[in-house]
mmCIF file of C-alpha atoms and ligand atoms in Angstrom:
data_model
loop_
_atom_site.group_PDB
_atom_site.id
_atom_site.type_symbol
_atom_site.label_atom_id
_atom_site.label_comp_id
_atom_site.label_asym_id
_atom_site.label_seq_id
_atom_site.Cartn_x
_atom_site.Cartn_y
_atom_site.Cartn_z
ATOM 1 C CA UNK A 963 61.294 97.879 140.280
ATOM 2 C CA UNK A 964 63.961 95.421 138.692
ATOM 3 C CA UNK A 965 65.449 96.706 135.927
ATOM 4 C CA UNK A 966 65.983 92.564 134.917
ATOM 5 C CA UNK A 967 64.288 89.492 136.213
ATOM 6 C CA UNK A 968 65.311 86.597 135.364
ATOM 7 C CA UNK A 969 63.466 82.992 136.807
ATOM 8 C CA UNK A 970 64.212 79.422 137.040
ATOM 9 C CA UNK A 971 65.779 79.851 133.291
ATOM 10 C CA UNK A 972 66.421 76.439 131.973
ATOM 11 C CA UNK A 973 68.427 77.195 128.320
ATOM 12 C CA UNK A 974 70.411 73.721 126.447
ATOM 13 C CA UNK A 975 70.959 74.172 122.836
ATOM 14 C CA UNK A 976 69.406 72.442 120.052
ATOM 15 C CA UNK A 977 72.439 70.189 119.039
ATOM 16 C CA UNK A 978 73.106 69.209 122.941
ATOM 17 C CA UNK A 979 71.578 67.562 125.477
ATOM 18 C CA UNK A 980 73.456 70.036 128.472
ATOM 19 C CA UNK A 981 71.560 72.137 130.101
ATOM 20 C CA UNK A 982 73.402 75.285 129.732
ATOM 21 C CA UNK A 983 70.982 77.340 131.918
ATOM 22 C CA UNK A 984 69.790 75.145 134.901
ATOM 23 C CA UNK A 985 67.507 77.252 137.086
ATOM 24 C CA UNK A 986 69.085 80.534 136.707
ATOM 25 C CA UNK A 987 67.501 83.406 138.488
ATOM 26 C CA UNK A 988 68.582 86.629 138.983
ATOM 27 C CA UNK A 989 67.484 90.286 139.725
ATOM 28 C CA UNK A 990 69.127 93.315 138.930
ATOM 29 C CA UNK A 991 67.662 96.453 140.532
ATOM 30 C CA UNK A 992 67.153 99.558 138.417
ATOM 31 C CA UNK A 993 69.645 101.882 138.021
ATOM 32 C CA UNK A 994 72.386 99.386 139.555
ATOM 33 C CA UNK A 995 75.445 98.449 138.304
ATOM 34 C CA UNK A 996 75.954 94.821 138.669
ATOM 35 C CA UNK A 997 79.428 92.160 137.552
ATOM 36 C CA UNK A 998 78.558 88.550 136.494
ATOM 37 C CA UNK A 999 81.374 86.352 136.102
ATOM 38 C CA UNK A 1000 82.360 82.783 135.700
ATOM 39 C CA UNK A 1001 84.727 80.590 133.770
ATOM 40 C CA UNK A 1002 84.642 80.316 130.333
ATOM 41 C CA UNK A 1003 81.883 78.410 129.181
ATOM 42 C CA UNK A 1004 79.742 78.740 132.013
ATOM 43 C CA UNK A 1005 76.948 80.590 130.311
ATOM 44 C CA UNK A 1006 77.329 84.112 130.683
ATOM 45 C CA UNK A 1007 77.176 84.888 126.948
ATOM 46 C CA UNK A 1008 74.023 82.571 126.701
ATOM 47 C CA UNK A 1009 72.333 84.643 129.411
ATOM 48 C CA UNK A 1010 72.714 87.343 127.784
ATOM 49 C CA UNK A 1011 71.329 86.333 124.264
ATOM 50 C CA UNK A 1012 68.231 85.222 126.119
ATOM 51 C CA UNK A 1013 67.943 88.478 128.501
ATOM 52 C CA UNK A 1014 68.641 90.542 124.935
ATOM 53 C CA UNK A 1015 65.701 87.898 123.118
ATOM 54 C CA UNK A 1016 68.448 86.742 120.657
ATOM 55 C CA UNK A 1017 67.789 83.210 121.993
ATOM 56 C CA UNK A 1018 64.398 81.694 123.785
ATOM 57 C CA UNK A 1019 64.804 79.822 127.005
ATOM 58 C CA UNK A 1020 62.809 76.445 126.984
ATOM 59 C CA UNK A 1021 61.626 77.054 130.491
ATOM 60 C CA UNK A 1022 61.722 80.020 132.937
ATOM 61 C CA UNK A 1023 60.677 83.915 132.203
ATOM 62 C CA UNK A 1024 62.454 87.253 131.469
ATOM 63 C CA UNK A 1025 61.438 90.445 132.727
ATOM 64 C CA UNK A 1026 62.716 93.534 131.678
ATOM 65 C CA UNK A 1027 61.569 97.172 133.461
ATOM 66 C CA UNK A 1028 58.535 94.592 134.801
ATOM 67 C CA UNK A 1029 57.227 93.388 131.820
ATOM 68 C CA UNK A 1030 57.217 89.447 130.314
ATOM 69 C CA UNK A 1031 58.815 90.205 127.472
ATOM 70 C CA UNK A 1032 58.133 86.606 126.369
ATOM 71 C CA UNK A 1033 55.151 86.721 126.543
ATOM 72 C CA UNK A 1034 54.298 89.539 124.013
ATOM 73 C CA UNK A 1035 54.002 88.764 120.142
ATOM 74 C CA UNK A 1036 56.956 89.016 118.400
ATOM 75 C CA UNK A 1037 57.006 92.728 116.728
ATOM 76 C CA UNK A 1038 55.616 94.334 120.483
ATOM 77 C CA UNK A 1039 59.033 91.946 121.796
ATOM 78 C CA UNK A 1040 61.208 93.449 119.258
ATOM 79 C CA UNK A 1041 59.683 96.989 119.843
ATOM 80 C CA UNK A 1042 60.379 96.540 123.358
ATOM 81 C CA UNK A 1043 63.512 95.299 123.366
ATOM 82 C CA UNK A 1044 65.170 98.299 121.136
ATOM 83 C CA UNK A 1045 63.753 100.919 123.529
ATOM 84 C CA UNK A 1046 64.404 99.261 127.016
ATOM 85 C CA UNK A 1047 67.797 96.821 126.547
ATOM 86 C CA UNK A 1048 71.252 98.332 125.038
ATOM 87 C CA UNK A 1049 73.348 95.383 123.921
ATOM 88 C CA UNK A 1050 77.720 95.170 123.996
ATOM 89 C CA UNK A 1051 79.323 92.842 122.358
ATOM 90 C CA UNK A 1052 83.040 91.844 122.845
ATOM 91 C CA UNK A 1053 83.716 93.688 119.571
ATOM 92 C CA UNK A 1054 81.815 96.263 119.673
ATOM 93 C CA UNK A 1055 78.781 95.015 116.997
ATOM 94 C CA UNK A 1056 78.817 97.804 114.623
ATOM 95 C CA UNK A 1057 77.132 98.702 111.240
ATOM 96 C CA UNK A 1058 80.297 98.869 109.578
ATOM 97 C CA UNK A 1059 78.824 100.802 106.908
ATOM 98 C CA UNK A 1060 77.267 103.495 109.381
ATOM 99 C CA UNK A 1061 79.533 106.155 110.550
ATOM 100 C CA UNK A 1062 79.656 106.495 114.506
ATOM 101 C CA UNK A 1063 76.607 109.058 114.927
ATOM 102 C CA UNK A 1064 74.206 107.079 112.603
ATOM 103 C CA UNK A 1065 75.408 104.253 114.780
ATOM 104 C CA UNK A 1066 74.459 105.728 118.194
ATOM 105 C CA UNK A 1067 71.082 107.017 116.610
ATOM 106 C CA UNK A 1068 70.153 103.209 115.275
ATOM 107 C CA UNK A 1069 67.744 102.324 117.827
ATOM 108 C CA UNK A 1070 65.952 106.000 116.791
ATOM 109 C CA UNK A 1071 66.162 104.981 113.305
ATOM 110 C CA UNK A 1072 64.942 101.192 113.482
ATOM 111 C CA UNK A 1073 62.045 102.783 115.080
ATOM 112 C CA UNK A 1074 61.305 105.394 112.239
ATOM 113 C CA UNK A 1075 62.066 107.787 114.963
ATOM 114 C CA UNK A 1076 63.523 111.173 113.761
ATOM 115 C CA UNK A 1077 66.823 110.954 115.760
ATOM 116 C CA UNK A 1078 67.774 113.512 118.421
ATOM 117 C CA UNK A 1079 71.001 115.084 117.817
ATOM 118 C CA UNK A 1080 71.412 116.509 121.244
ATOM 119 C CA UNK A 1081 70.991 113.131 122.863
ATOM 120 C CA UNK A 1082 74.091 111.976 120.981
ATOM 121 C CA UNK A 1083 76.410 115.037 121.282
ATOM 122 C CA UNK A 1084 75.415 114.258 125.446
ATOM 123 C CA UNK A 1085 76.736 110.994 125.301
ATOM 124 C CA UNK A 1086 79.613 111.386 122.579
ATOM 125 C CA UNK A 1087 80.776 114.332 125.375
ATOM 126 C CA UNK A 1088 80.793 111.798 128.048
ATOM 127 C CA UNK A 1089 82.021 109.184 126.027
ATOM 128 C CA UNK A 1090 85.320 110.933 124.625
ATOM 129 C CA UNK A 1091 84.094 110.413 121.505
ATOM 130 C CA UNK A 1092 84.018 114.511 119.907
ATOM 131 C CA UNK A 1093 85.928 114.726 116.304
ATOM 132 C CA UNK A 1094 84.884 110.621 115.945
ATOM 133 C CA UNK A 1095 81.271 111.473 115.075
ATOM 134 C CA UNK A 1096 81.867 110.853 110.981
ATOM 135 C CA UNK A 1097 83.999 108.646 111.340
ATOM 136 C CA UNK A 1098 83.774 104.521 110.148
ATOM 137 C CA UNK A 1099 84.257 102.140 112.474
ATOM 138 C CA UNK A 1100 87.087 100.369 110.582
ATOM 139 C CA UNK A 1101 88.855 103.807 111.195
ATOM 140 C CA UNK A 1102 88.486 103.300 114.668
ATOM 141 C CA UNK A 1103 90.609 101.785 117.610
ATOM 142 C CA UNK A 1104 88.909 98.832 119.520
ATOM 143 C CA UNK A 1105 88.955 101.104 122.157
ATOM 144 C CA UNK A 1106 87.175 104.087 120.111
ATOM 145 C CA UNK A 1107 84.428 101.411 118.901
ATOM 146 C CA UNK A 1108 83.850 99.996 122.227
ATOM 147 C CA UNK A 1109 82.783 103.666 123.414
ATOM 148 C CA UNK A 1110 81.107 104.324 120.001
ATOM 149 C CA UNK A 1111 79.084 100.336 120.845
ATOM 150 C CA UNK A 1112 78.241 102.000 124.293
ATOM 151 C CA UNK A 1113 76.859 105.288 122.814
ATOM 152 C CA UNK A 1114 74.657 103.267 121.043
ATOM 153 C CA UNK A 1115 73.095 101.242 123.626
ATOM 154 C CA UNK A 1116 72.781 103.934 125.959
ATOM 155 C CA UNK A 1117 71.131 106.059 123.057
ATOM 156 C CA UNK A 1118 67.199 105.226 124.235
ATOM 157 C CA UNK A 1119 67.860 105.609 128.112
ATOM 158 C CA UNK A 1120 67.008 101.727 128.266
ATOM 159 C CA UNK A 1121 66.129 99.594 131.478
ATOM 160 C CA UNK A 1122 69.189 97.888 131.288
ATOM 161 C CA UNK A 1123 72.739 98.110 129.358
ATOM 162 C CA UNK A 1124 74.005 94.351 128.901
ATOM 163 C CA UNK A 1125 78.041 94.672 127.949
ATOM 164 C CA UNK A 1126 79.782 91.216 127.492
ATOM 165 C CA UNK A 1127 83.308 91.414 127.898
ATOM 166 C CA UNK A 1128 83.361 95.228 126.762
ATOM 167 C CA UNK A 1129 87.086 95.427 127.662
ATOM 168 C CA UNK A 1130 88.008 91.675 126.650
ATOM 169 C CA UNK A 1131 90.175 92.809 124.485
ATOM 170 C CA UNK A 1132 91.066 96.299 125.082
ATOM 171 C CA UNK A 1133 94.616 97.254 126.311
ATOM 172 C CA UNK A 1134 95.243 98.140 129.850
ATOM 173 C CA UNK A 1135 94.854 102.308 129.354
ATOM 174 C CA UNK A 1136 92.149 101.954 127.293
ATOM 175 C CA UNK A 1137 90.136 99.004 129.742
ATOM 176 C CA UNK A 1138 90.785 101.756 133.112
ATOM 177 C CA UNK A 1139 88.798 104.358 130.544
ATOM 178 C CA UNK A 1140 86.234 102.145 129.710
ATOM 179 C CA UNK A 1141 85.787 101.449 133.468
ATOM 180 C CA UNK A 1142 85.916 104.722 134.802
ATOM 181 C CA UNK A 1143 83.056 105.645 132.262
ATOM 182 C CA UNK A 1144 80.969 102.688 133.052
ATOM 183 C CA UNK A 1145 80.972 104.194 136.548
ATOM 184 C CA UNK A 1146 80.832 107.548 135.505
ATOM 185 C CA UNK A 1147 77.247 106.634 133.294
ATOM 186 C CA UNK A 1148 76.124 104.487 136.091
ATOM 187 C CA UNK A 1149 75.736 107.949 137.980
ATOM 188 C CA UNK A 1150 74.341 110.029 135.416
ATOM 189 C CA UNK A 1151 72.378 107.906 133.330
ATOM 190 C CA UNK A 1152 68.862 106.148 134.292
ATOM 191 C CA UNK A 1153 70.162 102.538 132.806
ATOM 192 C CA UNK A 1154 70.792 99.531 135.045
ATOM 193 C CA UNK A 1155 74.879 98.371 133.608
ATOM 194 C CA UNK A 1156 75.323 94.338 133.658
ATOM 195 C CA UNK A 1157 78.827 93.740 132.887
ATOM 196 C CA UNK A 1158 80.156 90.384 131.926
ATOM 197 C CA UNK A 1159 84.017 90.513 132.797
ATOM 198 C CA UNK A 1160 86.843 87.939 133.384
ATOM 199 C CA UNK A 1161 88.954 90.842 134.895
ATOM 200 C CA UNK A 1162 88.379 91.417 138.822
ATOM 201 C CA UNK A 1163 89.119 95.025 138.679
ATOM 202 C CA UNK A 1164 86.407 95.594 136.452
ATOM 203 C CA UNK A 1165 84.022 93.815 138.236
ATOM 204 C CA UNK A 1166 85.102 95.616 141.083
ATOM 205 C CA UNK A 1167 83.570 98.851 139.503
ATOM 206 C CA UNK A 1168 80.727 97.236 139.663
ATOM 207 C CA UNK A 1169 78.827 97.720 142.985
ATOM 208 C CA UNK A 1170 77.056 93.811 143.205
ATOM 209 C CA UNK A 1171 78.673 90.625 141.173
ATOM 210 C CA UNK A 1172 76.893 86.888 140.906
ATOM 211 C CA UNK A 1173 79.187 84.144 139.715
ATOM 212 C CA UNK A 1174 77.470 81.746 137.239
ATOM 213 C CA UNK A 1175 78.315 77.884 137.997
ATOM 214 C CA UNK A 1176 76.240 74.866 137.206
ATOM 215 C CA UNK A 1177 73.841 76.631 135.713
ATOM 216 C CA UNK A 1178 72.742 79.382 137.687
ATOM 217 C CA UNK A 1179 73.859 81.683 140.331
ATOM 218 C CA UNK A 1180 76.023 80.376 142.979
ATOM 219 C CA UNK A 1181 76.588 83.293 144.935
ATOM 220 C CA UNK A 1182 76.111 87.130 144.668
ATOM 221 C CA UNK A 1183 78.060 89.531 146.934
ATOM 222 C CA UNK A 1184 78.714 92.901 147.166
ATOM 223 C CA UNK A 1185 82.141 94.111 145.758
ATOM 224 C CA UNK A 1186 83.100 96.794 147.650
ATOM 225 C CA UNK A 1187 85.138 98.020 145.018
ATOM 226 C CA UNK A 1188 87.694 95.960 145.947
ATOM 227 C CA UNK A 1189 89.089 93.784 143.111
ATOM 228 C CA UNK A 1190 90.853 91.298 145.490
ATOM 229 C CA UNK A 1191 87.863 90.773 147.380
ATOM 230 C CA UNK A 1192 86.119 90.332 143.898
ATOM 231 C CA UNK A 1193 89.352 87.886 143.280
ATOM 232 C CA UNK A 1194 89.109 85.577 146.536
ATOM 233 C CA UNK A 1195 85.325 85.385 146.233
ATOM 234 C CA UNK A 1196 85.745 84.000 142.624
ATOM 235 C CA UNK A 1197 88.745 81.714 143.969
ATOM 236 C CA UNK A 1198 86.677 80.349 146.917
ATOM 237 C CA UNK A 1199 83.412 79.773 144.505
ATOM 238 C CA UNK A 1200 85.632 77.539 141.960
ATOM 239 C CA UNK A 1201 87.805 76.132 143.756
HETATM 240 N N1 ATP B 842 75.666 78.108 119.266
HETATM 241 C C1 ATP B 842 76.011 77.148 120.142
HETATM 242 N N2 ATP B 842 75.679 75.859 119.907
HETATM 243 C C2 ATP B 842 75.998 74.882 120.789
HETATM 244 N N3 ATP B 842 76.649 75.102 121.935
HETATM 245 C C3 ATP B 842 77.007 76.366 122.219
HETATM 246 C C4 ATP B 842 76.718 77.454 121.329
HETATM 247 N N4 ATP B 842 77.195 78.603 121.887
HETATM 248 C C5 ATP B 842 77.772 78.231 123.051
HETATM 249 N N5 ATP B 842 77.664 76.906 123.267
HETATM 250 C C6 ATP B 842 78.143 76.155 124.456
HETATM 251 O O1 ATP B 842 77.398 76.599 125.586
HETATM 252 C C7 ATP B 842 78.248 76.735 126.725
HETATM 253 C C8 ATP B 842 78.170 78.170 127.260
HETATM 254 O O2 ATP B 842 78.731 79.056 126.299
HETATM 255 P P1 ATP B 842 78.803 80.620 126.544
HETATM 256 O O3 ATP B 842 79.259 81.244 125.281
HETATM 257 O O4 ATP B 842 77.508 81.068 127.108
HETATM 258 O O5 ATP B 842 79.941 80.696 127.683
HETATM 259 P P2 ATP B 842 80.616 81.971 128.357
HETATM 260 O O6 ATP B 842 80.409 81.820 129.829
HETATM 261 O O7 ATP B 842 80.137 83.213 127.722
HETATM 262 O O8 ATP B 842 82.175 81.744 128.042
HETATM 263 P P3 ATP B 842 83.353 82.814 127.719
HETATM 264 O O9 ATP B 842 83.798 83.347 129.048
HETATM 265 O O10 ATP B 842 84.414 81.966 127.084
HETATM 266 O O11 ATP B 842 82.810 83.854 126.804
HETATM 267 C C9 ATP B 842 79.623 76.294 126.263
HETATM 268 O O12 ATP B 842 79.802 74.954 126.617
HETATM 269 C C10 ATP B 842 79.575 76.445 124.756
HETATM 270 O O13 ATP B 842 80.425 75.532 124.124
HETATM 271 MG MG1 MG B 843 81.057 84.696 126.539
#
């Protein structure tokens, strides 16, 4: 089964007459861990927001773990959503005014779900995140709250973990971490990873990436975990 299935997405928004999305399909197998890349501007970020339901394509469908999602009623969508898509954002999308364990439980607690405890202290273990767990995430480093953002979304064992730009702005040490436990979770945990990056060596930890152009998906290849090979693919698709 596809962990994500996206088809013939067609996505411009309201105040534009571009078609962001022109046609985009794309698959992503369960449990795989798959790089999409493209300049900026492309449409990566927009993907996203529609395979997360933040924004509705005007044509094409989404399938997550097999199911339409669009076509279930809102509150089933929303239901759905929190237990089967973890979400990254660039800065790490906090509650600022949770600390980071009532942060990682949030998709238990949205759902009226008592939280489970040992669930977190699994993933704050592999995470690096011990001593952190009361902390705010103002008191954190961007490095700290991007593990703290992945905790979160890997909290409900969801089809599919979607991380834009994760390490974007991360220092060098603290992007290498980030990657190695990306593919250290890939291994362990049941969640498909779909990892927006700029940065060739870490969609190189990735074991498929698709480049976005014009629209939709140019080209997928396998990345052999070899960042210049990820590098002269990208070169040769934009030239
Ligand atoms: N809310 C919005 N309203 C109108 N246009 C938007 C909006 N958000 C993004 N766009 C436009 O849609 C296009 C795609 O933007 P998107 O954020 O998806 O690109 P991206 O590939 O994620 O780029 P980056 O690598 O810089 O993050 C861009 O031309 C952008 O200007
Ligand atoms: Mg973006």
């Amino acid at each position: 089964m596809n962990a994500l299935a996206a088809k013939n997405l067609i996505y411009a928004y309201r105040n534009s007459s571009a078609k962001v999305l022109d046609g985009l399909t794309l698959e992503i197998a369960e449990g795989s861990f798959e790089a999409l890349m493209g300049p900026s501007g492309c449409g990566k970020s927009t993907f996203l927001h529609i395979a997360a339901g933040l924004l509705s394509p005007q044509e094409g469908k989404m399938e997550i773990a097999g199911e339409d999602v669009g076509a279930m009623n809102d509150s089933a969508a929303a239901k759905f959503r929190r237990r089967n898509i973890g979400f990254v954002q660039q800065d790490g999308n906090l509650v600022e005014t949770l600390s980071v364990s009532e942060n990682a439980v949030l998709p238990a607690t949205l759902a009226g779900e008592r939280p489970v405890w040992t669930r977190f202290y699994t993933l704050a273990a592999k995470l690096g995140l011990w001593g952190l767990e009361e902390k705010y995430p103002a008191e954190l480093s961007g490095g700290e709250r991007q593990r703290a953002a992945i905790a979160r979304a890997l909290y409900a064992e969801p089809a599919i973990i979607l991380a834009d730009e994760p390490t974007g702005s991360l220092d060098l040490a603290n992007a290498r971490k980030i990657r190695a436990i990306l593919q250290e979770l890939n291994k362990t945990e049941k969640s498909a990873i779909l990892l927006v990056t700029h940065d060739p060596q870490m969609a190189a930890a990735a074991d498929r990436v698709h480049f976005l152009k014009d629209g939709r998906i140019a080209s997928s290849h396998p990345t052999g975990h070899d960042a210049a090979e990820v590098s002269r693919l990208y070169l040769e698709t934009y030239k």
